[in-house]
Coordinates of N, CA, C and O in Angstrom, one line a residue:
X39 N -17.0 -83.0 -57.4 CA -16.9 -82.5 -56.0 C -15.4 -82.1 -55.8 O -14.5 -82.9 -56.0
X40 N -15.2 -80.8 -55.4 CA -13.9 -80.3 -55.1 C -13.9 -79.5 -53.8 O -13.9 -78.3 -53.9
X41 N -13.9 -80.1 -52.7 CA -14.0 -79.3 -51.4 C -12.8 -78.5 -51.2 O -11.6 -78.9 -51.5
X42 N -13.0 -77.3 -50.7 CA -11.9 -76.4 -50.3 C -12.2 -76.0 -48.9 O -13.3 -75.5 -48.5
X43 N -11.1 -76.1 -48.0 CA -11.3 -75.7 -46.6 C -10.1 -74.8 -46.3 O -8.9 -75.2 -46.5
X44 N -10.3 -73.6 -45.7 CA -9.3 -72.7 -45.4 C -8.4 -73.1 -44.3 O -8.8 -74.0 -43.5
X45 N -7.3 -72.5 -44.1 CA -6.3 -72.8 -43.1 C -6.9 -72.4 -41.7 O -6.3 -72.8 -40.7
X46 N -7.9 -71.6 -41.7 CA -8.5 -71.2 -40.4 C -9.1 -72.4 -39.6 O -9.3 -72.3 -38.4
X47 N -9.3 -73.5 -40.3 CA -9.9 -74.6 -39.7 C -9.0 -75.7 -39.2 O -9.3 -76.8 -38.9
X48 N -7.7 -75.3 -39.0 CA -6.8 -76.2 -38.4 C -5.7 -76.6 -39.4 O -5.6 -76.1 -40.5
X49 N -5.0 -77.7 -38.9 CA -3.9 -78.2 -39.7 C -4.4 -79.0 -40.9 O -5.6 -79.3 -41.1
X50 N -3.4 -79.4 -41.7 CA -3.7 -80.2 -42.9 C -4.4 -81.5 -42.6 O -5.4 -81.8 -43.3
X51 N -4.1 -82.1 -41.5 CA -4.7 -83.4 -41.2 C -6.2 -83.2 -40.9 O -7.1 -84.0 -41.4
X52 N -6.5 -82.2 -40.2 CA -8.0 -81.9 -39.9 C -8.7 -81.5 -41.1 O -9.8 -82.0 -41.3
X53 N -8.1 -80.7 -41.9 CA -8.8 -80.2 -43.2 C -9.0 -81.4 -44.1 O -10.1 -81.6 -44.7
X54 N -8.0 -82.3 -44.2 CA -8.1 -83.4 -45.1 C -9.2 -84.4 -44.6 O -9.9 -85.0 -45.4
X55 N -9.3 -84.6 -43.3 CA -10.3 -85.5 -42.8 C -11.7 -85.0 -43.1 O -12.5 -85.8 -43.5
X56 N -11.9 -83.7 -43.0 CA -13.2 -83.1 -43.3 C -13.5 -83.4 -44.8 O -14.6 -83.8 -45.1
X57 N -12.5 -83.2 -45.7 CA -12.7 -83.4 -47.1 C -13.0 -84.8 -47.4 O -13.9 -85.1 -48.2
X58 N -12.3 -85.7 -46.8 CA -12.5 -87.2 -47.0 C -13.9 -87.6 -46.6 O -14.6 -88.3 -47.3
X59 N -14.3 -87.1 -45.4 CA -15.7 -87.4 -44.9 C -16.7 -86.8 -45.9 O -17.7 -87.5 -46.2
X60 N -16.5 -85.6 -46.4 CA -17.5 -85.0 -47.3 C -17.6 -85.8 -48.6 O -18.6 -86.1 -49.1
X61 N -16.4 -86.2 -49.1 CA -16.4 -87.0 -50.4 C -17.1 -88.3 -50.2 O -17.9 -88.8 -51.1
X62 N -16.9 -89.0 -49.0 CA -17.6 -90.2 -48.7 C -19.1 -90.1 -48.7 O -19.8 -90.9 -49.2
X63 N -19.6 -89.0 -48.0 CA -21.0 -88.8 -48.0 C -21.6 -88.6 -49.4 O -22.6 -89.1 -49.7
X64 N -20.9 -87.8 -50.2 CA -21.3 -87.6 -51.6 C -21.3 -88.9 -52.4 O -22.2 -89.1 -53.2
X65 N -20.3 -89.8 -52.1 CA -20.3 -91.0 -52.8 C -21.4 -91.9 -52.4 O -22.1 -92.6 -53.3
X66 N -21.8 -91.9 -51.1 CA -22.9 -92.8 -50.7 C -24.3 -92.2 -51.0 O -25.2 -93.0 -51.3
X67 N -24.4 -90.9 -50.9 CA -25.7 -90.3 -51.0 C -25.6 -89.2 -52.1 O -25.5 -88.0 -51.8
X68 N -25.6 -89.6 -53.3 CA -25.5 -88.6 -54.4 C -26.6 -87.6 -54.4 O -27.7 -88.0 -54.1
X69 N -26.3 -86.3 -54.7 CA -27.4 -85.3 -54.7 C -28.2 -85.6 -56.0 O -27.8 -86.3 -56.9
X70 N -29.5 -85.2 -56.0 CA -30.4 -85.4 -57.1 C -29.7 -84.8 -58.4 O -29.0 -83.8 -58.4
X71 N -30.0 -85.5 -59.5 CA -29.4 -85.1 -60.8 C -29.8 -83.7 -61.1 O -31.0 -83.2 -60.9
X72 N -28.8 -82.9 -61.6 CA -29.1 -81.5 -61.9 C -28.8 -80.5 -60.8 O -28.9 -79.3 -61.1
X73 N -28.5 -81.0 -59.7 CA -28.2 -80.1 -58.5 C -26.7 -79.7 -58.5 O -25.9 -80.5 -58.8
X74 N -26.5 -78.5 -58.2 CA -25.1 -78.0 -57.9 C -25.1 -77.5 -56.5 O -25.9 -76.6 -56.1
X75 N -24.3 -78.1 -55.6 CA -24.2 -77.7 -54.2 C -22.9 -77.1 -53.9 O -21.8 -77.6 -54.4
X76 N -22.9 -76.0 -53.1 CA -21.7 -75.4 -52.7 C -21.7 -75.6 -51.1 O -22.6 -75.1 -50.5
X77 N -20.7 -76.3 -50.6 CA -20.6 -76.5 -49.2 C -19.4 -75.8 -48.6 O -18.3 -76.0 -49.1
X78 N -19.7 -75.0 -47.6 CA -18.6 -74.2 -47.0 C -18.5 -74.6 -45.5 O -19.5 -74.6 -44.8
X79 N -17.2 -74.8 -45.1 CA -17.0 -75.1 -43.7 C -17.0 -73.8 -43.0 O -16.2 -72.9 -43.2
X80 N -17.9 -73.6 -42.1 CA -18.1 -72.3 -41.3 C -17.0 -72.2 -40.3 O -16.7 -73.2 -39.6
X81 N -16.5 -71.0 -40.1 CA -15.5 -70.8 -39.0 C -16.2 -70.8 -37.7 O -17.3 -70.3 -37.6
X82 N -15.6 -71.5 -36.7 CA -16.2 -71.5 -35.4 C -16.9 -72.8 -35.1 O -17.5 -73.0 -34.0
X83 N -16.9 -73.8 -36.0 CA -17.4 -75.1 -35.7 C -16.5 -75.8 -34.6 O -15.3 -75.8 -34.8
X84 N -17.2 -76.2 -33.6 CA -16.4 -76.9 -32.5 C -17.0 -78.2 -32.2 O -18.2 -78.3 -32.0
X85 N -16.4 -79.3 -32.2 CA -15.0 -79.5 -32.7 C -15.0 -79.6 -34.2 O -15.9 -79.9 -34.9
X86 N -13.8 -79.3 -34.8 CA -13.6 -79.4 -36.2 C -12.6 -80.5 -36.4 O -11.5 -80.5 -35.8
X87 N -12.8 -81.4 -37.3 CA -14.0 -81.5 -38.2 C -15.1 -82.2 -37.4 O -14.8 -83.0 -36.5
X88 N -16.3 -81.9 -37.8 CA -17.5 -82.6 -37.2 C -17.4 -84.1 -37.5 O -16.7 -84.5 -38.4
X89 N -18.1 -84.9 -36.7 CA -18.1 -86.3 -36.9 C -18.7 -86.7 -38.2 O -19.6 -85.9 -38.8
X90 N -18.4 -87.8 -38.8 CA -19.0 -88.3 -40.0 C -20.6 -88.4 -39.8 O -21.3 -88.0 -40.7
X91 N -21.0 -88.8 -38.7 CA -22.4 -89.0 -38.4 C -23.1 -87.6 -38.5 O -24.2 -87.4 -39.0
X92 N -22.5 -86.6 -37.9 CA -23.1 -85.2 -37.9 C -23.1 -84.7 -39.3 O -24.1 -84.1 -39.7
X93 N -22.1 -84.8 -40.0 CA -22.0 -84.3 -41.4 C -23.1 -85.0 -42.3 O -23.8 -84.4 -43.1
X94 N -23.2 -86.3 -42.1 CA -24.2 -87.1 -42.9 C -25.6 -86.6 -42.5 O -26.5 -86.5 -43.4
X95 N -25.9 -86.5 -41.2 CA -27.2 -86.0 -40.8 C -27.5 -84.6 -41.4 O -28.6 -84.4 -41.9
X96 N -26.6 -83.7 -41.3 CA -26.8 -82.4 -41.9 C -27.0 -82.4 -43.4 O -27.9 -81.7 -43.9
X97 N -26.2 -83.2 -44.1 CA -26.4 -83.3 -45.5 C -27.7 -83.9 -45.9 O -28.4 -83.4 -46.8
X98 N -28.2 -84.9 -45.2 CA -29.5 -85.5 -45.5 C -30.6 -84.6 -45.2 O -31.5 -84.4 -46.0
X99 N -30.5 -83.8 -44.1 CA -31.5 -82.8 -43.8 C -31.6 -81.7 -44.8 O -32.6 -81.3 -45.3
X100 N -30.4 -81.3 -45.3 CA -30.3 -80.2 -46.3 C -31.0 -80.7 -47.6 O -31.8 -80.0 -48.2
X101 N -30.6 -81.9 -48.1 CA -31.2 -82.3 -49.4 C -32.7 -82.6 -49.3 O -33.4 -82.3 -50.2
X102 N -33.1 -83.0 -48.1 CA -34.6 -83.2 -47.9 C -35.3 -81.9 -47.9 O -36.4 -81.8 -48.6
X103 N -34.7 -80.9 -47.3 CA -35.4 -79.6 -47.2 C -35.4 -78.9 -48.6 O -36.4 -78.3 -49.0
X104 N -34.3 -79.1 -49.3 CA -34.3 -78.5 -50.7 C -35.2 -79.2 -51.7 O -35.8 -78.5 -52.5
X105 N -35.3 -80.5 -51.6 CA -36.1 -81.2 -52.5 C -37.6 -81.0 -52.2 O -38.4 -81.2 -53.1
X106 N -38.0 -80.7 -51.0 CA -39.4 -80.5 -50.7 C -39.9 -79.1 -51.0 O -41.1 -78.9 -51.1
X107 N -39.0 -78.1 -51.2 CA -39.4 -76.8 -51.4 C -39.0 -76.2 -52.6 O -39.3 -75.5 -53.4

């Protein structure tokens, strides 16, 4: 996992917090074997970075949706 977040999303502290949260979610909830995921921080997310709970909820919903279809 190598998250990249553009400068449009705020200062270094905000971008690094987003990346740390994303890495932690991947550490706790590994994607199914053989999957390659590309996660992009969309411009206009308010507040940025989203809370850990929001990111985890979205990641869980995404993997469930992808694995069922």
